[in-house]
Coordinates of C-alpha atoms and ligand atoms in Angstrom, one line a residue:
X57 CA -65.3 43.2 17.9
X58 CA -63.9 43.2 21.8
X59 CA -60.9 41.1 22.2
X60 CA -63.1 38.5 25.4
X61 CA -60.3 35.9 26.8
X62 CA -62.6 33.6 25.2
X63 CA -62.4 35.1 21.8
X64 CA -57.9 34.7 21.8
X65 CA -58.6 30.6 23.1
X66 CA -61.5 30.4 20.1
X67 CA -59.3 32.3 17.2
X68 CA -55.6 30.4 18.3
X69 CA -57.6 26.8 18.2
X70 CA -58.7 28.0 14.8
X71 CA -55.6 28.7 13.9
X72 CA -54.4 25.5 15.1
X73 CA -56.9 23.7 13.4
X74 CA -56.1 25.8 9.9
X75 CA -52.7 24.5 10.1
X76 CA -53.2 21.5 10.7
X77 CA -55.4 20.5 7.9
X78 CA -53.8 22.2 5.9
X79 CA -50.4 20.1 6.1
X80 CA -51.5 16.8 8.0
X81 CA -55.5 16.3 6.4
X82 CA -55.1 17.8 2.9
X83 CA -53.0 15.8 1.5
X84 CA -53.9 12.0 3.0
X85 CA -57.0 13.2 1.1
X86 CA -55.4 14.4 -2.2
X87 CA -52.4 12.7 -2.9
X88 CA -53.4 8.9 -3.7
X89 CA -52.5 5.9 -1.6
X90 CA -50.2 4.0 -4.6
X91 CA -47.5 2.9 -5.5
X92 CA -44.6 5.1 -7.7
X93 CA -43.4 3.9 -10.9
X94 CA -40.3 2.4 -9.1
X95 CA -41.9 0.8 -6.4
X96 CA -40.9 -2.3 -5.5
X97 CA -42.1 -4.8 -2.4
X98 CA -39.2 -5.3 0.0
X99 CA -37.8 -9.2 0.0
X100 CA -37.4 -10.9 4.2
X101 CA -34.0 -10.1 4.2
X102 CA -34.2 -6.7 2.9
X103 CA -36.8 -5.9 5.2
X104 CA -34.5 -7.3 7.8
X105 CA -31.7 -4.9 6.7
X106 CA -35.3 -1.8 6.9
X107 CA -34.9 -2.7 10.7
X108 CA -31.9 -2.9 11.5
X109 CA -31.6 0.7 9.5
X110 CA -34.3 2.2 12.2
X111 CA -32.8 0.5 15.5
X112 CA -29.3 2.0 14.7
X113 CA -30.5 5.4 14.2
X114 CA -29.1 6.4 10.4
X115 CA -32.6 8.6 10.0
X116 CA -30.1 10.8 12.5
X117 CA -27.9 11.1 10.0
X118 CA -29.7 10.1 6.1
X119 CA -32.2 11.5 4.8
X120 CA -34.0 9.4 2.1
X121 CA -36.1 12.1 -0.3
X122 CA -34.5 14.4 -2.7
X123 CA -36.0 17.9 -3.7
X124 CA -35.8 19.7 -6.9
X125 CA -32.8 21.7 -5.5
X126 CA -31.3 18.8 -4.6
X127 CA -28.6 18.9 -7.3
X128 CA -25.7 16.8 -7.4
X129 CA -27.3 14.4 -5.7
X130 CA -29.7 12.7 -7.9
X131 CA -32.2 16.3 -9.0
X132 CA -32.8 12.9 -12.0
X133 CA -35.2 11.2 -10.0
X134 CA -37.1 13.2 -7.6
X135 CA -38.9 11.5 -4.8
X136 CA -42.6 10.5 -5.2
X137 CA -45.5 9.9 -2.7
X138 CA -46.0 6.1 -4.6
X139 CA -42.0 6.0 -3.1
X140 CA -43.1 5.1 0.3
X141 CA -46.1 3.1 -0.4
X142 CA -46.4 0.6 2.6
X143 CA -43.3 1.9 4.5
X144 CA -44.6 2.5 8.2
X145 CA -43.1 3.5 9.5
X146 CA -41.4 5.9 6.7
X147 CA -37.8 6.8 6.7
X148 CA -37.6 10.3 5.3
X149 CA -35.3 11.8 8.0
X150 CA -34.3 15.2 7.9
X151 CA -30.8 15.1 9.1
X152 CA -28.4 14.8 6.5
X153 CA -24.7 14.4 8.8
X154 CA -24.4 11.4 5.5
X155 CA -26.1 11.3 2.3
X156 CA -29.3 11.4 0.9
X157 CA -29.8 8.1 0.8
X158 CA -32.8 7.8 -1.4
X159 CA -31.2 6.4 -4.5
X160 CA -28.4 4.9 -2.8
X161 CA -29.0 0.7 -4.9
X162 CA -26.4 0.5 -7.0
X163 CA -23.9 3.5 -6.3
X164 CA -21.8 0.9 -5.0
X165 CA -20.8 -2.4 -5.1
X166 CA -21.8 -4.7 -2.5
X167 CA -17.9 -5.5 -1.0
X168 CA -17.5 -1.4 -1.1
X169 CA -20.4 -1.1 1.4
X170 CA -19.7 -4.5 3.1
X171 CA -15.5 -2.3 4.1
X172 CA -17.9 0.7 4.5
X173 CA -20.4 -0.8 7.3
X174 CA -17.6 -2.5 9.3
X175 CA -15.1 0.7 9.2
X176 CA -16.1 3.7 7.3
X177 CA -13.4 5.0 7.7
X178 CA -11.6 1.8 5.3
X179 CA -12.8 3.1 2.3
X180 CA -13.6 7.4 2.8
X181 CA -11.3 8.1 5.4
X182 CA -12.3 11.2 6.5
X183 CA -15.5 10.0 7.2
X184 CA -17.3 10.3 11.3
X185 CA -20.5 7.6 10.2
X186 CA -19.9 5.0 13.5
X187 CA -18.4 1.2 12.5
X188 CA -20.9 -1.4 12.6
X189 CA -18.2 -3.8 13.2
X190 CA -20.0 -5.1 16.4
X191 CA -23.5 -5.6 14.5
X192 CA -21.7 -8.6 12.9
X193 CA -21.3 -10.2 8.8
X194 CA -25.0 -11.5 8.6
X195 CA -27.0 -8.0 10.4
X196 CA -24.2 -6.6 7.6
X197 CA -25.6 -8.2 5.3
X198 CA -29.2 -7.7 5.6
X199 CA -28.0 -3.4 5.5
X200 CA -26.5 -3.7 2.9
X201 CA -29.0 -6.0 1.0
X202 CA -31.2 -2.8 2.0
X203 CA -29.1 0.2 1.3
X204 CA -29.1 -1.8 -2.6
X205 CA -33.5 -2.0 -2.8
X206 CA -33.2 2.0 -2.2
X207 CA -34.6 3.4 -5.1
X208 CA -36.9 0.7 -6.4
X209 CA -36.4 -0.5 -9.7
X210 CA -33.9 1.7 -10.4
X211 CA -31.7 0.3 -7.9
X212 CA -32.4 -1.8 -9.1
X213 CA -30.9 -1.8 -13.0
X214 CA -28.4 -0.6 -10.9
X215 CA -27.4 -3.5 -9.7
X216 CA -27.5 -5.2 -12.4
X217 CA -25.1 -3.1 -14.5
X218 CA -22.4 -3.6 -11.9
X219 CA -23.1 -7.8 -11.4
X220 CA -22.5 -7.6 -15.1
X221 CA -19.0 -5.7 -14.6
X222 CA -18.5 -7.5 -11.7
X223 CA -18.2 -10.6 -13.6
X224 CA -16.2 -9.6 -15.8
X225 CA -13.5 -7.6 -13.5
X226 CA -13.0 -11.0 -11.3
X227 CA -12.4 -12.7 -15.0
X228 CA -9.6 -10.5 -15.7
X229 CA -8.1 -10.3 -11.8
X230 CA -7.8 -14.1 -11.5
X231 CA -6.1 -13.7 -14.9
X232 CA -3.1 -12.0 -13.7
X233 CA -2.2 -8.3 -12.6
X234 CA -1.1 -7.5 -16.5
X235 CA -4.1 -9.1 -18.0
X236 CA -6.4 -7.3 -15.4
X237 CA -4.7 -4.1 -16.2
X238 CA -5.3 -4.8 -20.5
X239 CA -8.5 -5.3 -19.2
X240 CA -9.4 -2.0 -17.4
X241 CA -7.9 -0.2 -19.8
X242 CA -10.0 -1.9 -22.4
X243 CA -12.7 -0.2 -21.2
X244 CA -10.6 3.6 -21.8
X245 CA -12.0 5.1 -24.3
X246 CA -9.2 5.6 -27.4
X247 CA -9.0 9.7 -27.2
X248 CA -8.4 9.4 -23.5
X249 CA -5.3 7.0 -23.9
X250 CA -2.9 9.2 -25.4
X251 CA -3.9 12.0 -24.0
X252 CA -1.3 14.6 -22.9
X253 CA -1.7 15.9 -19.2
X254 CA -4.2 19.6 -19.3
X255 CA -2.5 19.6 -16.2
X256 CA 1.7 18.6 -15.9
X257 CA 2.7 16.9 -13.2
X258 CA 4.2 20.0 -11.6
X259 CA 5.4 19.5 -7.6
X260 CA 2.4 22.3 -6.7
X261 CA 0.3 20.1 -9.0
X262 CA 1.5 16.5 -7.0
X263 CA 1.1 18.8 -3.3
X264 CA -1.9 18.9 -3.8
X265 CA -2.8 15.2 -5.0
X266 CA -0.9 13.6 -1.6
X267 CA -3.3 15.7 -0.2
X268 CA -6.7 14.1 -1.9
X269 CA -5.2 11.2 -1.8
X270 CA -4.5 10.5 2.2
X271 CA -8.9 12.0 2.0
X272 CA -9.8 9.7 -0.4
X273 CA -8.1 6.7 -1.4
X274 CA -5.7 5.3 0.8
X275 CA -7.7 3.3 2.5
X276 CA -7.9 0.2 -0.1
X277 CA -4.6 1.2 -2.4
X278 CA -2.3 2.3 0.7
X279 CA 0.0 4.7 1.9
X280 CA 2.7 3.1 -0.4
X281 CA 0.0 1.9 -3.5
X282 CA 0.4 -1.5 -3.2
X283 CA -3.4 -1.8 -3.2
X284 CA -2.8 -3.4 0.9
X285 CA -5.3 -0.6 2.7
X286 CA -7.1 -1.5 6.0
X287 CA -10.5 -2.3 3.3
X288 CA -8.2 -4.3 0.8
X289 CA -8.9 -7.5 2.9
X290 CA -13.0 -7.3 2.4
X291 CA -12.5 -6.3 -1.6
X292 CA -12.9 -8.7 -4.8
X293 CA -11.5 -7.6 -7.2
X294 CA -9.2 -5.9 -3.8
X295 CA -7.6 -1.9 -5.0
X296 CA -5.0 -1.7 -7.6
X297 CA -1.5 -2.3 -7.5
X298 CA -0.5 1.1 -9.1
X299 CA 3.2 0.2 -9.4
X300 CA 2.2 -2.3 -11.9
X301 CA 1.0 0.0 -14.7
X302 CA 4.7 1.3 -15.0
X303 CA 4.2 -1.9 -18.0
X304 CA 1.6 -0.2 -19.4
X305 CA 2.2 3.6 -20.6
X306 CA 0.8 4.4 -24.2
X307 CA 3.6 5.0 -26.6
X308 CA 6.1 5.1 -23.4
X309 CA 4.8 8.3 -22.4
X310 CA 1.2 8.5 -21.8
X311 CA -0.6 7.6 -18.4
X312 CA -2.4 10.6 -17.3
X313 CA -5.6 11.0 -19.1
X314 CA -6.1 6.9 -18.6
X315 CA -5.7 7.5 -14.4
X316 CA -7.9 10.8 -14.7
X317 CA -11.2 9.0 -17.0
X318 CA -10.7 5.5 -14.7
X319 CA -10.6 7.9 -11.3
X320 CA -13.9 10.0 -12.4
X321 CA -15.5 7.3 -13.9
X322 CA -14.8 4.6 -11.5
X323 CA -14.6 1.1 -12.0
X324 CA -18.0 -0.6 -12.3
X325 CA -18.6 -3.8 -10.6
X326 CA -15.5 -3.5 -8.5
X327 CA -15.4 -1.4 -5.4
X328 CA -13.7 1.9 -7.0
X329 CA -15.7 4.5 -6.4
X330 CA -16.6 7.0 -9.4
X331 CA -15.5 10.8 -8.7
X332 CA -17.0 13.0 -10.6
X333 CA -19.0 13.8 -7.9
X334 CA -16.6 14.9 -5.5
X335 CA -13.9 16.5 -7.3
X336 CA -13.7 18.6 -9.5
X337 CA -11.1 18.3 -12.9
X338 CA -8.3 20.1 -11.5
X339 CA -8.6 18.2 -8.1
X340 CA -8.9 14.7 -10.6
X341 CA -5.6 15.6 -12.3
X342 CA -4.1 16.5 -9.2
X343 CA -4.9 13.4 -7.3
X344 CA -4.1 11.0 -11.3
X345 CA -0.1 13.5 -11.4
X346 CA 0.7 12.0 -7.0
X347 CA -0.5 8.1 -8.3
X348 CA 2.0 8.9 -11.6
X349 CA 5.1 10.3 -9.6
X350 CA 5.1 8.4 -6.2
X351 CA 3.8 5.3 -7.4
X352 CA 4.0 4.5 -10.7
X353 CA 6.9 6.1 -10.8
X354 CA 7.1 8.8 -14.0
X355 CA 6.5 11.9 -15.0
X356 CA 4.7 13.7 -17.9
X357 CA 5.3 17.0 -17.0
X358 CA 7.8 18.0 -19.7
X359 CA 5.1 16.0 -22.7
X360 CA 3.4 18.7 -24.4
X361 CA 0.5 19.6 -22.7
X362 CA -3.0 21.2 -24.3
X363 CA -4.2 22.8 -21.1
X364 CA -3.6 25.8 -19.7
X365 CA -1.0 25.3 -16.6
X366 CA -2.9 26.6 -13.2
X367 CA -2.0 30.0 -13.5
X368 CA -0.3 30.3 -10.1
X369 CA 1.8 28.0 -10.5
X370 CA 3.5 30.7 -12.7
X371 CA 6.6 30.7 -15.2
X372 CA 8.5 27.6 -13.9
X373 CA 5.7 24.8 -14.1
X374 CA 4.6 25.4 -17.7
X375 CA 5.9 22.7 -19.7
X376 CA 8.7 23.2 -22.0
X377 CA 7.9 21.1 -25.1
X378 CA 11.7 22.3 -26.3
X379 CA 13.5 20.0 -23.6
X380 CA 14.1 16.0 -24.8
X381 CA 11.9 13.7 -23.4
X382 CA 11.8 12.2 -20.3
X383 CA 14.0 9.2 -19.2
X384 CA 13.1 6.7 -16.3
X385 CA 13.7 9.4 -12.7
X386 CA 13.5 7.9 -9.7
X387 CA 10.8 8.1 -7.1
X388 CA 10.1 11.4 -5.3
X389 CA 13.4 13.5 -6.5
X390 CA 11.7 16.1 -8.4
X391 CA 11.9 14.2 -11.3
X392 CA 14.6 15.0 -14.5
X393 CA 14.2 18.9 -15.2
Ligands
HEC174 C1 -23.0 10.3 12.8 C2 -24.0 9.8 11.4 C3 -24.2 9.1 10.3 C4 -24.8 7.8 11.2 C5 -26.0 7.1 12.3 C6 -24.6 6.7 10.1 N1 -24.0 7.5 8.6 FE1 -23.9 6.4 6.8 N2 -22.9 8.7 6.2 C7 -22.3 9.4 7.4 C8 -21.7 10.3 7.0 C9 -20.8 11.5 7.1 C10 -21.7 9.3 5.1 C11 -20.5 10.1 4.1 C12 -19.3 9.1 4.7 C13 -19.2 8.1 4.5 O1 -18.9 7.4 3.1 O2 -18.7 7.0 5.0 C14 -22.4 7.9 5.2 C15 -21.7 7.7 4.7 C16 -23.5 5.9 3.6 C17 -23.8 5.9 2.9 C18 -22.7 5.7 1.5 C19 -23.3 7.0 1.0 C20 -22.8 6.7 -0.7 O3 -23.1 6.3 -0.9 O4 -21.9 7.5 -0.5 C21 -24.0 4.5 3.4 C22 -24.8 3.5 2.3 C23 -24.2 5.0 4.8 N3 -24.1 5.7 5.1 C24 -25.4 4.4 5.1 C25 -25.6 4.3 6.8 C26 -26.6 3.3 7.5 C27 -27.5 1.8 6.7 C28 -26.3 3.9 8.8 C29 -27.0 3.1 10.5 C30 -26.6 2.0 10.4 C31 -26.2 5.0 8.4 N4 -24.9 5.3 7.4 C32 -25.9 5.4 10.0 C33 -22.8 9.5 8.2 C34 -23.5 8.9 9.4
HEC175 C1 -13.6 1.7 -2.0 C2 -12.1 1.4 -2.6 C3 -11.6 2.5 -2.8 C4 -11.1 3.3 -3.6 C5 -11.4 4.5 -2.2 C6 -10.7 4.0 -4.4 N1 -10.2 3.0 -5.1 FE1 -9.1 2.7 -7.0 N2 -9.8 0.4 -7.3 C7 -10.1 0.2 -6.4 C8 -10.0 -1.0 -6.6 C9 -10.7 -1.9 -6.5 C10 -9.9 -0.8 -8.1 C11 -9.3 -2.1 -9.3 C12 -9.9 -3.2 -9.4 C13 -10.0 -4.7 -10.7 O1 -8.4 -4.5 -10.9 O2 -10.7 -4.2 -11.2 C14 -9.2 0.4 -8.4 C15 -8.6 0.7 -9.3 C16 -8.2 2.1 -10.0 C17 -7.7 3.1 -11.2 C18 -7.2 2.1 -12.1 C19 -6.4 2.4 -13.2 C20 -6.6 2.1 -14.3 O3 -5.0 1.8 -14.2 O4 -7.3 1.4 -14.7 C21 -6.6 4.2 -10.5 C22 -6.6 5.1 -11.2 C23 -7.7 4.2 -9.0 N3 -8.2 3.2 -9.1 C24 -7.8 5.3 -8.7 C25 -7.9 5.9 -7.4 C26 -7.9 7.3 -6.5 C27 -7.4 8.1 -7.4 C28 -8.9 7.1 -5.8 C29 -9.0 8.2 -4.0 C30 -9.7 9.4 -5.4 C31 -9.6 5.3 -5.2 N4 -8.4 5.1 -6.4 C32 -10.3 4.9 -4.4 C33 -10.4 0.8 -4.9 C34 -10.8 1.6 -4.5

């Protein structure tokens, strides 16, 4: 066949038509237009939040779909067409400057979200998300209602758990600081309570922990660990004052396992997030060691340990179990070595 102008034009149009048919019309006719197992309609407040989400351009940084390869942000539930039933416009988004929000509902408590919208650096010190304080508290509450609805019925189930524990957490907090710590620790399984540290509080570990603390925790627990970070005024119960933990060492020695467990899992029902998706094990030990040495005024680097010290710390770092049990040390002075 000769390549005439008209054949090139007709050929190009056919290619465009075939592509449009495959990616636009084909799905419209083959994917059934019905809600998925977890879809539910939005309430009026959530719908208002959705409008604010569109108006503020949240889609420029956040997607709302989870793909099979998105391990780590919820690939337990892959997004389905029915999740977007009745959504016009849908808010899939294509940018992921921030995390995907398809299953955001119930991941955090309401007070965490309020502090976060007022200024994301309060709860997430390294965040580049803009502040939304200018929206005013009414609109922020609508935004919170909307993000807590993301994930439909699954989000509602998570919110149910948040609310149940929130009641317990508030009641414990109102009984006073020591009762509060007792309640917090009653949530830690027994084996974790008197656990010898897998990663002793060496100088290197504490130094690494300081950086992690500044990147993730300082906005709530504050620079001196007394719970007076800038987020605190928006949170109830407020962030824990770590110095109180000195009175709650287990067997007069152990606290590292408790810190580890709480940092890993968070305190559901309060603003304390879980860090199991953000920090790997060694970092959780390190930040726990930093808290222990600097705020609780305690160190466990001479307790017998079950773990292998991080290899790059050399022989010095190895715990010496023959040495006498450690006594109280002054903060930041390097401890009794
Ligand atoms: C410039 C990009 C950007 C914009 C615009 C933006 N965000 Fe974010 N968002 C981020 C980043 C980055 C994070 C992760 C750090 C953090 O927690 O702040 C984040 C985190 C979040 C989280 C917490 C997710 C989690 O569970 O850790 C929520 C909820 C959220 N954003 C909602 C919104 C909403 C609603 C809007 C619009 C009103 C918005 N964001 C606008 C970048 C953005
Ligand atoms: C958004 C605020 C917030 C951030 C960020 C935060 N925390 Fe918390 N944290 C809390 C609140 C609130 C509580 C306790 C609530 C209560 O008393 O019921 C808490 C409790 C804890 C506890 C429980 C102590 C115990 O003995 O049971 C530990 C440990 C802890 N935080 C460590 C951390 C570390 C480490 C980081 C950073 C990696 C961090 N927190 C980041 C708010 C926060």
